[in-house]
Coordinates of C-alpha atoms in Angstrom, one line a residue:
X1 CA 153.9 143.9 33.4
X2 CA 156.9 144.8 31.6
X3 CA 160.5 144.3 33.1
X4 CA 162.5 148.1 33.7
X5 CA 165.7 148.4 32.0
X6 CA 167.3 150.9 33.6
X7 CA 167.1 153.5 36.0
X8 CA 167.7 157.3 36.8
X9 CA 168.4 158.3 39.8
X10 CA 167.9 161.7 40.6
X11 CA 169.3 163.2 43.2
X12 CA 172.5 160.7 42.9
X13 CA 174.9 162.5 44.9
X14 CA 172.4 162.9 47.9
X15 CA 172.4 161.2 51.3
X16 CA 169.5 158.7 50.2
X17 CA 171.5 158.2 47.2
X18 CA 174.5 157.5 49.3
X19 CA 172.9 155.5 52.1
X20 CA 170.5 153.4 50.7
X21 CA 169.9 153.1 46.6
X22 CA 173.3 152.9 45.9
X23 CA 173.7 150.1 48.3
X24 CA 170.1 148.4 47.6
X25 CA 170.9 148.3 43.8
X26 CA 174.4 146.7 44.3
X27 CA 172.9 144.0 46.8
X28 CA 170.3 143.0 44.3
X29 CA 172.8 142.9 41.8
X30 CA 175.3 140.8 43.9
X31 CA 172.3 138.3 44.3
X32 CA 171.5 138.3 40.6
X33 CA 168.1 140.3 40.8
X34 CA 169.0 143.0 38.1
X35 CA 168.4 142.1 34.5
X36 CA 171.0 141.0 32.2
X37 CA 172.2 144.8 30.4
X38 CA 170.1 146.9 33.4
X39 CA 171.8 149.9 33.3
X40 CA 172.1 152.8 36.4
X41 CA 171.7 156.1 35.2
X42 CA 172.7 158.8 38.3
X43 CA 172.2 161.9 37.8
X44 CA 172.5 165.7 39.9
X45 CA 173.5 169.1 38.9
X46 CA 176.8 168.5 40.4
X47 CA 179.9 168.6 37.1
X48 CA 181.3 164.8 37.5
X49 CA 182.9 161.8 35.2
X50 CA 181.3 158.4 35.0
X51 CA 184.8 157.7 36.7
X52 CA 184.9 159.8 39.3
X53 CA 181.0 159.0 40.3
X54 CA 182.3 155.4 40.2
X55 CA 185.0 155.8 42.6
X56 CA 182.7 157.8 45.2
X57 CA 180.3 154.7 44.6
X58 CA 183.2 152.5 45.2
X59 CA 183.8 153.8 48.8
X60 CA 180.4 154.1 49.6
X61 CA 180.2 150.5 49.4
X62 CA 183.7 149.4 50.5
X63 CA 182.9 151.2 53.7
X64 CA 180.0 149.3 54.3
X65 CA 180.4 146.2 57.0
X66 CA 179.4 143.8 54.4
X67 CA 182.5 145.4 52.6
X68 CA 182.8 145.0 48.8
X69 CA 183.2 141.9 46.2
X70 CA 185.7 143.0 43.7
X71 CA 183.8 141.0 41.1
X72 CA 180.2 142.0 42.0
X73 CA 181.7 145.5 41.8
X74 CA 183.4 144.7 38.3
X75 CA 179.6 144.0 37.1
X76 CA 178.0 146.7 38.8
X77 CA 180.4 149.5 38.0
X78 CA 179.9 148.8 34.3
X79 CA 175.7 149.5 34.6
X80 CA 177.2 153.2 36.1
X81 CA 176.5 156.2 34.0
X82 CA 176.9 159.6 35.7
X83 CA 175.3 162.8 33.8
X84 CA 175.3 166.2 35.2
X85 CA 172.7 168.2 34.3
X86 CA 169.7 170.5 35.9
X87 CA 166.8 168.2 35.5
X88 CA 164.2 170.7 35.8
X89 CA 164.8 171.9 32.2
X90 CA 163.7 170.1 29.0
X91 CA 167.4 171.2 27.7
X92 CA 168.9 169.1 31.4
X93 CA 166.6 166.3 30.9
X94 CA 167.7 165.9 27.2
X95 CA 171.4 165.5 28.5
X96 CA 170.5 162.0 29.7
X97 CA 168.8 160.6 26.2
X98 CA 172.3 159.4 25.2
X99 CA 173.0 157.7 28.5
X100 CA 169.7 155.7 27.9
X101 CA 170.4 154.8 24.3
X102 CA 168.8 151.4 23.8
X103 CA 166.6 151.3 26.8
X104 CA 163.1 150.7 25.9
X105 CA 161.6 150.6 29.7
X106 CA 163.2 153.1 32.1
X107 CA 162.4 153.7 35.0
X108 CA 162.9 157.3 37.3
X109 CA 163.4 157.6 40.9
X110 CA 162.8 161.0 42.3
X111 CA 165.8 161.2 45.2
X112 CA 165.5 165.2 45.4
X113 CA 162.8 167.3 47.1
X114 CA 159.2 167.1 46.6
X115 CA 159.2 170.9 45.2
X116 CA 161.1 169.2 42.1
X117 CA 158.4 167.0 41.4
X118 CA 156.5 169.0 38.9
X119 CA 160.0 170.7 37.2
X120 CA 161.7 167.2 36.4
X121 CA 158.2 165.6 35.2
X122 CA 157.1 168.0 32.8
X123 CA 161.1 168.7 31.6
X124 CA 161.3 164.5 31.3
X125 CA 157.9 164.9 28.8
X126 CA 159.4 167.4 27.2
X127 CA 163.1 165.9 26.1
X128 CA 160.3 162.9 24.7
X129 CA 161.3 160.8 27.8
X130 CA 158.0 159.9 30.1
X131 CA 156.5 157.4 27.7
X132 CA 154.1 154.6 28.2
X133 CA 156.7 151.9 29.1
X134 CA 158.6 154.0 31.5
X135 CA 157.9 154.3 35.5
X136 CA 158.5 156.7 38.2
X137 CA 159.4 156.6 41.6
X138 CA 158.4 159.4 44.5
X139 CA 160.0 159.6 47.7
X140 CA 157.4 161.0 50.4
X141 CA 156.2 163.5 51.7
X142 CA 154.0 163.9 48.4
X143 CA 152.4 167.3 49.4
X144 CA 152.6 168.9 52.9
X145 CA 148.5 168.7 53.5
X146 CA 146.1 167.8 51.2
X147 CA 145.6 170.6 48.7
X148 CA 149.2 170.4 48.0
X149 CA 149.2 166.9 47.5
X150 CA 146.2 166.7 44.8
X151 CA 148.4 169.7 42.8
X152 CA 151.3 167.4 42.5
X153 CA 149.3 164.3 42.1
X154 CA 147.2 165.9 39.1
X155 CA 150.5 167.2 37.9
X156 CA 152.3 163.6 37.5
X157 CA 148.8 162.5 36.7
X158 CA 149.2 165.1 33.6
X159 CA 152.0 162.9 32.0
X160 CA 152.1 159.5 33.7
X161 CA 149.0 157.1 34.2
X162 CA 148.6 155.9 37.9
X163 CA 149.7 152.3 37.2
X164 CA 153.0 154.3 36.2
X165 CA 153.4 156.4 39.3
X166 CA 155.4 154.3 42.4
X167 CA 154.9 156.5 45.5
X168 CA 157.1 155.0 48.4
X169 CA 157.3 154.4 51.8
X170 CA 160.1 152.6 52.8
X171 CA 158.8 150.8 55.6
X172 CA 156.8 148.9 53.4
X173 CA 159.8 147.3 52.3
X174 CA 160.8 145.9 55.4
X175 CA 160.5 142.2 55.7
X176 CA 159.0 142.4 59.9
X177 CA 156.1 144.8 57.7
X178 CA 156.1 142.1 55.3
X179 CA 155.2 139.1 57.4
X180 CA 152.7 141.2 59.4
X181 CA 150.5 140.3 56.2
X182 CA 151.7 136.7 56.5
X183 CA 151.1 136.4 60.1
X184 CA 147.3 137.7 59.1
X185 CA 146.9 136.1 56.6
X186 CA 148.5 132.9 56.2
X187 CA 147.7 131.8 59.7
X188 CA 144.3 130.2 61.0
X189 CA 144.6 131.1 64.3
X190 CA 145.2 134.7 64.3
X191 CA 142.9 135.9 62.0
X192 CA 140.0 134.7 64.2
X193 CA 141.5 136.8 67.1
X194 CA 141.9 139.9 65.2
X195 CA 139.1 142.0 66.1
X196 CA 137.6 143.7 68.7
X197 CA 136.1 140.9 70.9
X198 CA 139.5 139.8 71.8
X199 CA 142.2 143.0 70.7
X200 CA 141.8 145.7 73.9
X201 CA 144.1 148.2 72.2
X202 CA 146.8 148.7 69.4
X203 CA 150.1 151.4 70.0
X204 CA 152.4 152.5 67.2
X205 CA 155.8 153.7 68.5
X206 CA 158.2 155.7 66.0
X207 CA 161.1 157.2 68.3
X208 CA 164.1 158.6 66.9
X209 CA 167.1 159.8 69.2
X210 CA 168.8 162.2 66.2
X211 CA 167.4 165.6 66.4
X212 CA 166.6 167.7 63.8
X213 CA 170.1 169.0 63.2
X214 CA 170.4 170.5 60.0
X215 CA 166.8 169.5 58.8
X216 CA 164.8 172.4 60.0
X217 CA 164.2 174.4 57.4
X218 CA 162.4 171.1 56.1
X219 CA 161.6 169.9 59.4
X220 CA 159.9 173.7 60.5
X221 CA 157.2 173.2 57.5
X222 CA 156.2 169.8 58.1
X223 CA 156.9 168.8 61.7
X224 CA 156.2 165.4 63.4
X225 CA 152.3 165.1 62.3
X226 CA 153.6 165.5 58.7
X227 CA 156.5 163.6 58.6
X228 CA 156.3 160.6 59.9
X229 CA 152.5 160.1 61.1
X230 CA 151.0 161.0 58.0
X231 CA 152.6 158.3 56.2
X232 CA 155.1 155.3 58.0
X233 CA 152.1 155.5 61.1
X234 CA 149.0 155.6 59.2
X235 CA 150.6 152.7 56.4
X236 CA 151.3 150.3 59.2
X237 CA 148.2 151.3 61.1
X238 CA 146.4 150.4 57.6
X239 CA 148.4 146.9 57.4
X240 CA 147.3 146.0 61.3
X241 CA 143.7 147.3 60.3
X242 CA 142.4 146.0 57.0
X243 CA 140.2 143.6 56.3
X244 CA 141.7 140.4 54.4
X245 CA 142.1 141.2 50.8
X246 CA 140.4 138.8 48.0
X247 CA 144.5 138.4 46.9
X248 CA 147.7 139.7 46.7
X249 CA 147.1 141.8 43.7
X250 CA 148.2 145.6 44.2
X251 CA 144.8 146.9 43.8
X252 CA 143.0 144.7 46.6
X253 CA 145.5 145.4 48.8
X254 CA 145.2 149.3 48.3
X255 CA 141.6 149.3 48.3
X256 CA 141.7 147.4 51.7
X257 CA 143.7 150.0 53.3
X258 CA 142.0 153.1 51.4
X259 CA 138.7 151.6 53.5
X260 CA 140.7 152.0 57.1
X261 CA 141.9 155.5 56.0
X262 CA 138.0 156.4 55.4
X263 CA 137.3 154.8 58.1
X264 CA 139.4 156.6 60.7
X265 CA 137.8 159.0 63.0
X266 CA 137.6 163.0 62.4
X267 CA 139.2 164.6 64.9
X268 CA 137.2 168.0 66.8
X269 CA 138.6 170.6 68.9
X270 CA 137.4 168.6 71.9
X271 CA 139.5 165.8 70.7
X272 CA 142.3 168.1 70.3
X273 CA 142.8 168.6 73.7
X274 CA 141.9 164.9 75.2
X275 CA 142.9 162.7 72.8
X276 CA 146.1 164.5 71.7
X277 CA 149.5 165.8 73.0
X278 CA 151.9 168.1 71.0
X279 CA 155.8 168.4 72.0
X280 CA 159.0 170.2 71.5
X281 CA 162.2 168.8 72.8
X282 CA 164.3 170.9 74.9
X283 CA 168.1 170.4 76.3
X284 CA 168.6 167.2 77.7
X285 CA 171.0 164.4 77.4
X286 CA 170.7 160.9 74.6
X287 CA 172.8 158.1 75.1
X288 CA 175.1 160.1 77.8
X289 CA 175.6 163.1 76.0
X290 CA 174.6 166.6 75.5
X291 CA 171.8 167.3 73.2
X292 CA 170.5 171.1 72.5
X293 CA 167.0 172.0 72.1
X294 CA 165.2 172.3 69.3
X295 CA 164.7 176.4 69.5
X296 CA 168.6 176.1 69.6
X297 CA 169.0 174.0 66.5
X298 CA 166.9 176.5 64.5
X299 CA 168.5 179.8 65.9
X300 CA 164.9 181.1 67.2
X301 CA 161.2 179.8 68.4
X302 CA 159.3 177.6 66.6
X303 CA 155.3 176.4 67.4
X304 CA 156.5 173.7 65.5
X305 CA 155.6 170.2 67.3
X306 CA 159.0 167.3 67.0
X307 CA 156.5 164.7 69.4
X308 CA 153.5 163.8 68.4
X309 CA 150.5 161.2 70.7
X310 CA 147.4 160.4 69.9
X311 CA 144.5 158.1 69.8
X312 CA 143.0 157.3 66.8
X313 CA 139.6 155.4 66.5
X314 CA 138.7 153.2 63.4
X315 CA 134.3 153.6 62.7
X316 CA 133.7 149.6 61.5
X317 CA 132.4 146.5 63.0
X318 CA 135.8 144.8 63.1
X319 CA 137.5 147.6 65.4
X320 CA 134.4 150.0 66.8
X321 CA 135.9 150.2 70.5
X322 CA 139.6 149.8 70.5
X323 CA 141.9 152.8 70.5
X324 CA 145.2 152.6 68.4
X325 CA 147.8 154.7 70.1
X326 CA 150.1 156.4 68.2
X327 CA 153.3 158.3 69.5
X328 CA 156.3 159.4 67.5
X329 CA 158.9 161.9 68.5
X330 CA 162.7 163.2 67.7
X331 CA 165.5 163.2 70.7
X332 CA 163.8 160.1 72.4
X333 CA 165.7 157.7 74.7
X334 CA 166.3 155.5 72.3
X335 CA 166.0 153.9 68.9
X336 CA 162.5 151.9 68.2
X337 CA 159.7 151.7 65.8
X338 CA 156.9 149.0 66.8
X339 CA 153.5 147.4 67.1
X340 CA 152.2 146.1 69.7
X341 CA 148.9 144.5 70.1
X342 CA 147.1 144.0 73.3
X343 CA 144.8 141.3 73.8
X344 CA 142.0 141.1 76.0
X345 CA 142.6 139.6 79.8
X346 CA 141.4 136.5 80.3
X347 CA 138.0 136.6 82.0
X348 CA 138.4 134.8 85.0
X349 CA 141.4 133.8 87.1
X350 CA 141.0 130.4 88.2
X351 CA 144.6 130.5 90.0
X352 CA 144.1 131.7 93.1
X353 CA 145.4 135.2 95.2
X354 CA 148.5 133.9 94.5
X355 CA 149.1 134.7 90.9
X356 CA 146.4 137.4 90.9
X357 CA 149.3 140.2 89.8
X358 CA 151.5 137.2 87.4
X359 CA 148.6 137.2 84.9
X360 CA 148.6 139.8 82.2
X361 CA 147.3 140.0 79.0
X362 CA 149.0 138.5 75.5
X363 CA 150.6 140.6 73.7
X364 CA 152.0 140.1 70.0
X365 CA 154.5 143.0 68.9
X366 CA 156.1 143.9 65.9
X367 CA 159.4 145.6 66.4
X368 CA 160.6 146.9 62.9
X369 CA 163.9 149.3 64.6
X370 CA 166.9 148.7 65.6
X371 CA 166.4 145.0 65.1
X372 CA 163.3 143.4 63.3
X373 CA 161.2 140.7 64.9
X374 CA 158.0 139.1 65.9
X375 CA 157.4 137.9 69.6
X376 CA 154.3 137.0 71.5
X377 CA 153.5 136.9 75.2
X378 CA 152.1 134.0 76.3
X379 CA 151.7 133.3 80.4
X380 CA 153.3 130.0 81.4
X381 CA 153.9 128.7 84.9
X382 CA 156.6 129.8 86.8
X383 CA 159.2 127.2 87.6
X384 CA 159.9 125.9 91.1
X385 CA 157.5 125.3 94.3
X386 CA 155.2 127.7 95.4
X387 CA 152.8 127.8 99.0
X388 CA 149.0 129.2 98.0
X389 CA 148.6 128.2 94.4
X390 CA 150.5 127.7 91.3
X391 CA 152.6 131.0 90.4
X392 CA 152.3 132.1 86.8
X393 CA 155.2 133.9 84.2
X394 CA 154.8 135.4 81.0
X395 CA 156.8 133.8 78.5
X396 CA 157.9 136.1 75.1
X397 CA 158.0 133.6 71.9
X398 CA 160.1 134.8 69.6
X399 CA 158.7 134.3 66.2
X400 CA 161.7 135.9 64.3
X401 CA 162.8 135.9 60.8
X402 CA 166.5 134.9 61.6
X403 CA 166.2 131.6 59.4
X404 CA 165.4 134.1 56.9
X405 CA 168.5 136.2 57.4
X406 CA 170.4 133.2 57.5
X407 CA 169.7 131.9 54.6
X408 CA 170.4 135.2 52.9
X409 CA 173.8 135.2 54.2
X410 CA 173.4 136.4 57.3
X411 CA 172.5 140.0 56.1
X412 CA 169.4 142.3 56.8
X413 CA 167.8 143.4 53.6
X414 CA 167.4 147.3 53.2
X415 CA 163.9 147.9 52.7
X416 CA 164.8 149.5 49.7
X417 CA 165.8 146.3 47.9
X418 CA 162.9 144.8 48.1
X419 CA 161.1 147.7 46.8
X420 CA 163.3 148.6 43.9
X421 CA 162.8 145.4 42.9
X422 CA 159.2 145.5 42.9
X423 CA 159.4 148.4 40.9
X424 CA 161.7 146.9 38.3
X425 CA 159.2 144.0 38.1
X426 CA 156.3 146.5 37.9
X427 CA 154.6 145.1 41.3
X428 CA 153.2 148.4 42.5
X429 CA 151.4 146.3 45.9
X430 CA 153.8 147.9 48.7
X431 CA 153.4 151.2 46.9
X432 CA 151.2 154.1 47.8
X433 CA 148.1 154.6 45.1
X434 CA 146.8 158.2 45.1
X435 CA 143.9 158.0 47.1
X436 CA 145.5 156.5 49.6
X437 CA 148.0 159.3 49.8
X438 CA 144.8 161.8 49.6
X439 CA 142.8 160.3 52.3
X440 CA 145.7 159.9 54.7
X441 CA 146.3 163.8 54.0
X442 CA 142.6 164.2 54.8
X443 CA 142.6 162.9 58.3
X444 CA 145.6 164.9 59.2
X445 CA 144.5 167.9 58.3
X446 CA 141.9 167.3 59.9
X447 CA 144.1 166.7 63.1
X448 CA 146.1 170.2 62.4
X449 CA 143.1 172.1 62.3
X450 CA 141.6 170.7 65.2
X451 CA 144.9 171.9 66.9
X452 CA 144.3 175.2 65.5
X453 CA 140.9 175.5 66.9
X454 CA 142.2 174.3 70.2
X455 CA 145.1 176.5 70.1
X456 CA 146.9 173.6 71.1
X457 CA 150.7 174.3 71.2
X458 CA 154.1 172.0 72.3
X459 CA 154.4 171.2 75.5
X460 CA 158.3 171.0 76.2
X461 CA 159.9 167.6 77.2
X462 CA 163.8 167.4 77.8
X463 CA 165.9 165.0 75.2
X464 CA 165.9 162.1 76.0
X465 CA 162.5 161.3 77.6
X466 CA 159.6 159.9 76.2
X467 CA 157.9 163.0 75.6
X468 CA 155.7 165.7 77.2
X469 CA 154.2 164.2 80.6
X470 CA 150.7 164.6 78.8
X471 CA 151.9 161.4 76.9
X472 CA 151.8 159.2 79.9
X473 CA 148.4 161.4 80.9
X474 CA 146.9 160.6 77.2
X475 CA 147.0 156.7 77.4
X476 CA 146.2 156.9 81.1
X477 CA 142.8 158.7 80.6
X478 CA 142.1 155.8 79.0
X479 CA 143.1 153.0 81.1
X480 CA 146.5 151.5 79.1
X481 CA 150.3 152.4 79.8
X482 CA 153.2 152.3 76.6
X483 CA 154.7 149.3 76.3
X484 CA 158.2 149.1 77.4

């Protein structure tokens, strides 16, 4: 594969822009990771200099914590090129030829909204700039069910080949998601457990405490099913899930997880109703303070769900018989996305009545927000005398990447470092390939229409809970309880 040149960035003067390219691209270049002459190409409709987009770039990154290094910013100011121009046209996208001027092997990342797609594509093949050396980058959603999503993807598929197209996920990038495939893969003793002799049950937590503000008129369309559990939940359900790939290739990876997606469940009306739970947030109070509904936040009522639970079953020998709850929701009590798997208990107690409620099962989770890390449970004996038997503890082992962070300075990666890089490389294997995107789209449809049939609507749950009662009802039903 080819080494990128440069990049455009679409969308420059946008909050993913502002939060997290910007920021990725000058960490990777502050650790020497971009190619000698790379060049950053940002563009948006907005009038600007080179200059001025420099010195909004410059206080992006001086505000940071990790503040700014005058001579890592002397480098990576002179790879700036702003252009303003309306992308969607062949006469915009012709605007940026000059800036590009020498580059052989661009590549284009899509920062704007997925109803751009299309426009920017076919304007870029028009100005003679999609060839077969350049690249380009999707941010999700791609689609909002899966009609939608085979238009766009025939569209790009129209000018691009699929070894060209980079959808992304940007949890995929993170190094906790990262060393799940390690921790699979490179380890003899979990691999053996990882099935469903030994795993009672899998949960997938995404909880946000930001509402949806300002968002709704995106948020309204999608909701929680299509924006966050059709792709961050069902991509690191897929990593727990698949079966070992023959390598680390991107295509055996993909085709791994494309065999969980197809092998996921359909949900029914009767499912609907037991193995589901919509929600809504209403007023309520996060982190000690006053949040508004979400009726409020719109300005009028909305069917639309902001919490989503449900059990999902996987049809194959490895995982026929254990449930993988998954629950995500806006306004919750706090920050956290993680995965936690349950192990078995053990069969038999031989420690007496005494320790009869110590024991409880292993558990190995996988906390990827606010902090990332690894830790399992192990039980252990408690310290200190006891009368009527030995008393039992469980013991969390941290198995933490910190000599990782360490030895990069002390600084967590953004995800999107990792994955820029990849894409600069041309390593497409923490990417989304089309069918994967498709058949995730597949299943939750099928999900929304089994709502439909059910006439399943949000149940209200004040900000700042964990959701609708029903939640708690959900995984009770079926003998579990949410981690803490």
């Amino acid at each position: 594969m080819h080494q990128a040149d440069a990049i455009v960035l679409f969308g420059a003067t946008g909050d993913l822009a502002r939060r997290m390219l910007l920021p990725s691209l000058y960490f990777l270049d502050a650790d020497g990771f971009l190619p000698e002459g790379f060049r950053i190409v940002a563009t948006a409709r907005a009038e600007m200099t080179t200059e001025a987009f420099r010195e909004q770039a410059e206080k992006i990154l001086a505000d940071r914590p990790e503040g700014l290094d005058p001579q890592v910013w002397a480098r990576f100011s002179a790879r700036l090129i702003y252009v303003g121009a309306d992308a969607t046209t062949a006469e915009g996208a012709a605007l940026l030829r000059p800036a590009l001027d020498g580059c052989a092997a661009p590549f284009f990342f899509l920062a704007v909204s997925p109803s751009l797609f299309e426009k920017i594509c076919v304007a870029l093949a028009a100005a003679g700039l999609a060839t077969d050396r350049t690249r380009i980058v999707l941010e999700k959603p791609i689609g909002r069910d899966l009609e939608t999503s085979r238009h766009i993807n025939a569209a790009l598929g129209a000018i691009f080949d699929e070894d060209q197209i980079f959808r992304i996920d940007h949890y995929l990038g993170k190094e906790t998601v990262q060393n799940l495939i390690a921790l699979r893969f490179a380890n003899a003793f979990f691999e053996p457990l990882w099935n469903n002799l030994t795993i009672d049950h899998v949960q997938i937590t995404v909880a946000e405490t930001e509402g949806v503000g300002a968002r709704w008129p995106y948020y309204d369309e999608y909701g929680a099913l299509r924006d966050m559990l059709q792709n961050h939940m069902l991509q690191l359900l897929c990593l727990v899930a698949m079966e070992p790939p023959a390598d680390m290739e991107p295509d055996s990876v993909r085709n791994e997880k494309v065999k969980v997606l197809r092998s996921l469940r359909r949900f029914t009306r009767v499912d609907a109703a037991d193995k589901s739970v919509r929600g809504q947030y209403t007023p309520g109070v996060v982190a000690g303070a006053a949040a508004d509904g979400y009726e409020a936040e719109r300005g009028q009522k909305s069917g639309t769900e902001t919490f989503v639970a449900l059990r999902a079953d996987i049809d194959n020998w490895r995982w026929a018989g254990v449930p993988f709850f998954l629950r995500t929701g806006k306004r919750m009590p706090e920050k956290r996305t993680s995965v936690s798997i349950q192990f078995k208990p053990v069969p038999h107690s031989i420690f007496g009545q005494a320790s009869i409620h110590d024991m409880t099962p292993n558990r190995l989770v996988i906390d990827l927000q606010p902090d990332e890390d690894i830790s399992l449970t192990l039980m252990n004996k408690a310290p200190g005398l006891s009368s009527g038997g030995m008393r039992l503890q469980s013991l969390p082992l941290s198995l933490s990447l910190l000599s990782t962070y360490e030895g990069a300075g002390g600084r967590r990666r953004i995800a999107y470092e990792r994955l820029l890089l990849d894409v600069i490389q041309g390593d497409a294997t923490l990417f989304v390939r089309r069918d994967e995107v498709e058949e995730a789209w597949r299943w939750v449809d099928g999900v929304a229409d089994a709502w439909a049939e059910a006439r399943l609507e949000p149940r209200p749950y004040a900000a700042g809970s964990w959701g609708p009662s029903g939640a708690f009802a959900l995984i009770e039903r079926f003998g579990k309880a949410w981690s803490d």
